[in-house]
CSV table of C-alpha atoms in Angstrom, one decimal:
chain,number,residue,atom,x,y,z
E,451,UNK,CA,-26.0,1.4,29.7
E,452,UNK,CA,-22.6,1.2,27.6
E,453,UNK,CA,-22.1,-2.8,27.2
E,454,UNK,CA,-18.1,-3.3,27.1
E,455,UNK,CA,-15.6,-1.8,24.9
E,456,UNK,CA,-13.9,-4.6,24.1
E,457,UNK,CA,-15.3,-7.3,22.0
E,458,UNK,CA,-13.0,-10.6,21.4
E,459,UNK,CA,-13.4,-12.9,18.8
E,460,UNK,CA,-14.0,-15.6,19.0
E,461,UNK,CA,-14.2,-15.8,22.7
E,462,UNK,CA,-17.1,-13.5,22.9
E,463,UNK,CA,-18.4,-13.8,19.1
E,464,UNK,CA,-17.5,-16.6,16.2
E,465,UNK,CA,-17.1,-14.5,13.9
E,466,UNK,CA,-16.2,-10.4,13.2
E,467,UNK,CA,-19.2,-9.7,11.3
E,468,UNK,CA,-21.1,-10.7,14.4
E,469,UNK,CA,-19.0,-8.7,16.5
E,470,UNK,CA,-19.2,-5.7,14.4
E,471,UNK,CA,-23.2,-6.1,14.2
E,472,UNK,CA,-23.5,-5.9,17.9
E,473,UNK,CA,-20.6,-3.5,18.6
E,474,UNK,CA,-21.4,0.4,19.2
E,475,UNK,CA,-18.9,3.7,18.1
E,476,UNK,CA,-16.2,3.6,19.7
E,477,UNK,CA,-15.8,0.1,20.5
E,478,UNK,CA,-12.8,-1.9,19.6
E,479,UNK,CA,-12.7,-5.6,18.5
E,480,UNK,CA,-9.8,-8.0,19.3
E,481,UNK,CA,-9.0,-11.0,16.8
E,482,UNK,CA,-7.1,-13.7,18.0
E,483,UNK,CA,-4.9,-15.7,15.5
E,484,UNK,CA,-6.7,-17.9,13.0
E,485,UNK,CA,-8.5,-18.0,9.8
E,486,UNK,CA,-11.6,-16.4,9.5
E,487,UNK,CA,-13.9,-17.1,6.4
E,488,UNK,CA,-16.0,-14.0,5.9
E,489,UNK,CA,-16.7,-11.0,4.4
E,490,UNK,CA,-17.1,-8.2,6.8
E,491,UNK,CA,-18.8,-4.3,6.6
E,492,UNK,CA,-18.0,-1.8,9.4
E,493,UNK,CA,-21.5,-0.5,8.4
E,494,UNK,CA,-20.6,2.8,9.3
E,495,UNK,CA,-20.0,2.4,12.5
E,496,UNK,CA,-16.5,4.1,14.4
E,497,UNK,CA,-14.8,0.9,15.2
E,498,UNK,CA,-11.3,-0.3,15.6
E,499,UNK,CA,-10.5,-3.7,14.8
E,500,UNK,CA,-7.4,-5.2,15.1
E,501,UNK,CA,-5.1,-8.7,15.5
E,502,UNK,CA,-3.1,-9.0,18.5
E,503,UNK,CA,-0.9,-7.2,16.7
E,504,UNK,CA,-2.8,-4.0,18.0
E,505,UNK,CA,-1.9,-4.9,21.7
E,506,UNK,CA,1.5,-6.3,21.1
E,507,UNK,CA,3.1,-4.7,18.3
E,508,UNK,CA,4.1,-8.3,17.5
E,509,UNK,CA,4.2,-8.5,13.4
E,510,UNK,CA,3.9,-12.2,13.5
E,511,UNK,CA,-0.3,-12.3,14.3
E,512,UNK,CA,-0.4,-9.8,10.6
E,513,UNK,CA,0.5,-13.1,9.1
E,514,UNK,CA,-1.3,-15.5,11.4
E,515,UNK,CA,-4.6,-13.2,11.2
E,516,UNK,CA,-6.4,-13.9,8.0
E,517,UNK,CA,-9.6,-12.9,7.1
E,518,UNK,CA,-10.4,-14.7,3.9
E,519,UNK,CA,-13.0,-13.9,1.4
E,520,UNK,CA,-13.4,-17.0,0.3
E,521,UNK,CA,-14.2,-15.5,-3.5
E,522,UNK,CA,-17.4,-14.5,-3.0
E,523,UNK,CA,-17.2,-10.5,-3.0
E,524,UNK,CA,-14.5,-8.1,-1.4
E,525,UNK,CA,-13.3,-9.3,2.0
E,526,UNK,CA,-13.3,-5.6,3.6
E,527,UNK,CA,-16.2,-3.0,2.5
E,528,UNK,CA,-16.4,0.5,3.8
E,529,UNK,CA,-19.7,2.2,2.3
E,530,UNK,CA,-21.3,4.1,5.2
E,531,UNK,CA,-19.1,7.5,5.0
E,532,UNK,CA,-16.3,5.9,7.5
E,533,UNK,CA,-13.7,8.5,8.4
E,534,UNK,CA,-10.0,8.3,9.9
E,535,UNK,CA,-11.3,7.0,13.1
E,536,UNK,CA,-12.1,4.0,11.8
E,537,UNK,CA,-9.2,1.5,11.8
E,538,UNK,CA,-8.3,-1.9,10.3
E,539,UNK,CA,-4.9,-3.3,11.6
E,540,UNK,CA,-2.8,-6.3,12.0
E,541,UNK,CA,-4.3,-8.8,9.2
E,542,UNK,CA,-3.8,-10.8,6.3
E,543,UNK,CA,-6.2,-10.4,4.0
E,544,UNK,CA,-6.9,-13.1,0.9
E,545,UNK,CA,-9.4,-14.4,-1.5
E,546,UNK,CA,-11.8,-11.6,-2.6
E,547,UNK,CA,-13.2,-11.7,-5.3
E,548,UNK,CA,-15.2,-8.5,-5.9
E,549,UNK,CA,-18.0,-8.7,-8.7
E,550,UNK,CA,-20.7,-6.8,-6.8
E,551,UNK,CA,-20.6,-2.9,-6.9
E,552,UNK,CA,-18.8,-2.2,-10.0
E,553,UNK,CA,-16.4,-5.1,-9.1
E,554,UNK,CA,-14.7,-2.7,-6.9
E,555,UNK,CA,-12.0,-3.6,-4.4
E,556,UNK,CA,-10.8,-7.4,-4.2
E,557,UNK,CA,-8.9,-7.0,-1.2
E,558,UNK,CA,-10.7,-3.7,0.4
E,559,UNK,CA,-13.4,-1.9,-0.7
E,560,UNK,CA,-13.4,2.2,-0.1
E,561,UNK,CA,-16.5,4.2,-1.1
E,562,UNK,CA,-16.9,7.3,0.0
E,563,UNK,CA,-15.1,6.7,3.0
E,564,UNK,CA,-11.9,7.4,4.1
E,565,UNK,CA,-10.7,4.8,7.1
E,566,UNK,CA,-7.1,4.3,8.2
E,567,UNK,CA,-5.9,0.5,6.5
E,568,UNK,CA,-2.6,-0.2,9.0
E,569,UNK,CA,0.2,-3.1,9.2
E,570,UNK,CA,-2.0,-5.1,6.2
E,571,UNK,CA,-0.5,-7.9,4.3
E,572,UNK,CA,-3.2,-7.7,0.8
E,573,UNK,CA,-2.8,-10.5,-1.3
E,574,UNK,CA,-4.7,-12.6,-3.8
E,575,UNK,CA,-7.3,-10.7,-4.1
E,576,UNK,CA,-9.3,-9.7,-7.5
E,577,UNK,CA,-12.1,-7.2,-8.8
E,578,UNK,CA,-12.7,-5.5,-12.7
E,579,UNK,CA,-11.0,-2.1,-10.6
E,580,UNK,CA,-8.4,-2.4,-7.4
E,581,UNK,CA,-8.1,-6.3,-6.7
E,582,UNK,CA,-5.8,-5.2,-3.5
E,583,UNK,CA,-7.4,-1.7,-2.3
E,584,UNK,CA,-10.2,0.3,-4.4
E,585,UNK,CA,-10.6,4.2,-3.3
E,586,UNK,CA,-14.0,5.7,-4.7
E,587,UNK,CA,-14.3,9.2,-3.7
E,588,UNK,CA,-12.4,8.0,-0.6
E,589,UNK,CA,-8.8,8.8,0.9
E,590,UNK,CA,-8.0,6.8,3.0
E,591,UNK,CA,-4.6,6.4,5.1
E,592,UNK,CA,-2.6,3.6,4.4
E,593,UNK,CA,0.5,2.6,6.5
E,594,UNK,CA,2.6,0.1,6.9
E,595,UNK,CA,1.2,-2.1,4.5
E,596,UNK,CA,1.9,-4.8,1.3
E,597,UNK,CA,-0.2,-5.0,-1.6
E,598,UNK,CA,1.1,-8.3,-3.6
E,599,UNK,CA,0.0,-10.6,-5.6
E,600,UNK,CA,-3.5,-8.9,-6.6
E,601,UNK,CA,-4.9,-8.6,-10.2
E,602,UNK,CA,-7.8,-7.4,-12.1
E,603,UNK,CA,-10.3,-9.1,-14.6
E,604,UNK,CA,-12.3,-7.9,-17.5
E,605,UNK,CA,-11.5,-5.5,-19.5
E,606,UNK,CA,-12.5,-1.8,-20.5
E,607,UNK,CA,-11.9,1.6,-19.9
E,608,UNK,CA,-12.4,1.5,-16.1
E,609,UNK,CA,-10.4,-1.6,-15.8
E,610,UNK,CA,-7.4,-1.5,-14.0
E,611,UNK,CA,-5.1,-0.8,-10.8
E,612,UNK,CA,-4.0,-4.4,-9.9
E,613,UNK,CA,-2.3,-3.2,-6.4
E,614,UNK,CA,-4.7,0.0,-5.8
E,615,UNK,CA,-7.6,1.6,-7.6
E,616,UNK,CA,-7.8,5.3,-7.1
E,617,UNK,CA,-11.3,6.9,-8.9
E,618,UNK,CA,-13.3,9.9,-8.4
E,619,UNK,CA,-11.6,12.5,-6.0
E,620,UNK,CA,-9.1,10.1,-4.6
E,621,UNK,CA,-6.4,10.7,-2.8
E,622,UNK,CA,-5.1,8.0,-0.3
E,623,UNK,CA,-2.0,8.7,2.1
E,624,UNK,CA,0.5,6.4,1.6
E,625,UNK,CA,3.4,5.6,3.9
E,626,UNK,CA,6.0,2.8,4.0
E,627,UNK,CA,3.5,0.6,1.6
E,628,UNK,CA,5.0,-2.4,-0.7
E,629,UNK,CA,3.2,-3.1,-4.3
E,630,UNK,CA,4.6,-5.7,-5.8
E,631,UNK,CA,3.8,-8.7,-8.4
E,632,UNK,CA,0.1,-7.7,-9.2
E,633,UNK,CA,-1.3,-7.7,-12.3
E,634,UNK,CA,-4.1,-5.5,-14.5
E,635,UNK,CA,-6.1,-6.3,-17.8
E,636,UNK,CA,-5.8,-2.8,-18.8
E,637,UNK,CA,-4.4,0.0,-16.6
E,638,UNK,CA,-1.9,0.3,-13.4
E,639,UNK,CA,-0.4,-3.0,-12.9
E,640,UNK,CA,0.4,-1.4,-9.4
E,641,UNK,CA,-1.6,1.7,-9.2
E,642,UNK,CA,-4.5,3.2,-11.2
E,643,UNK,CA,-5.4,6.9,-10.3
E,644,UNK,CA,-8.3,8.9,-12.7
E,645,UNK,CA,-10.6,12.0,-12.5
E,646,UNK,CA,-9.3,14.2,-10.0
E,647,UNK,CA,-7.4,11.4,-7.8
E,648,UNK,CA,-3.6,12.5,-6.3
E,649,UNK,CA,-2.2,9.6,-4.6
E,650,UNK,CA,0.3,11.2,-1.3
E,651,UNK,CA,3.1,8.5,-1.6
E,652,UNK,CA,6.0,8.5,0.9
E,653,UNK,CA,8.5,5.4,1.0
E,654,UNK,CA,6.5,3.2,-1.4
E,655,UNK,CA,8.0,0.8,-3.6
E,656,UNK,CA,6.2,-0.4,-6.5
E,657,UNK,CA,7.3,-3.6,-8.7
């Protein structure tokens, strides 16, 4: 028996870890405004979450939507092989701090997957490689989205990409994207692209 397709938070769960844990492919899960301190993982599963911005087109729950990381590691992780249709749309997302996994991905963390990242505000966020967005071996497709106010720490040779962090047969899609004011030890203030990694950008201003 297929249990609903729809999962709100918080009416139905506190919290969009717990949703995600109970939801199956397929489902969707609906944020309402607020602030919600956690650090979530689609664990591979084909989801879509979204703000109300995903029912209403409204941009104003993008900024009333945060999901903060509250330091403690990146605030979005896809690590299960998560393709294009998995989507996150319609938040804010602050505070990571990524020292875990090669301190990858302050903001969002991409490895070896590939989700579509849609009407995002990323800022805040830090990690040794991509305090906004880190691609690993993933391209994912990101639309409609500002990267700002991100930055890297340590130092080293795979240090770098403030905004976005593009390693290892990379090749994100980007469309209408804003990177803008972050900040790198090393490499890419706004982007960082290595070994085999082509970056699509269309409309994107970086500064």
């Amino acid at each position: 028996i297929e249990h609903t397709t729809l999962i709100n938070v918080p009416t139905l769960f506190s919290t969009i870890q717990t949703a995600i844990n109970y939801a199956s492919d397929g489902d969707t899960i609906l944020v309402q405004p607020g602030t919600y301190v956690e650090n979530i993982n689609y664990n591979g599963k084909n989801l879509v979450i979204g703000s109300l911005f995903l029912t209403t087109e409204d941009t104003s729950h993008i900024s009333q939507t945060i999901i903060d990381g509250n330091e403690s590691g990146s605030v979005v992780t896809f690590e299960n092989g998560e393709d294009s249709t998995v989507v996150l749309t319609g938040f804010t997302i602050i505070n990571g701090d990524a020292t875990e996994n090669y301190s990858r991905g302050g903001g969002i963390n991409c490895y070896n997957s590939s989700p579509r990242l849609e009407n995002l505000s990323i800022r805040g966020n830090s990690a040794q490689r991509g305090g906004g967005i880190s691609c690993y071996n993933s391209s994912p497709r990101i639309v409609n989205v500002e990267v700002s106010g991100n930055s890297t720490h340590g130092s080293g040779s795979n240090s770098g990409g403030g905004g976005v962090y593009c390693h290892y047969n990379s090749s994100p899609e980007m469309v209408n994207v804003l990177i803008n004011n972050n900040s790198s030890a090393d490499f890419g203030g706004g982007i960082f692209s290595s070994h085999a990694s082509s970056p699509n950008l269309a409309n994107v201003t970086i500064c």
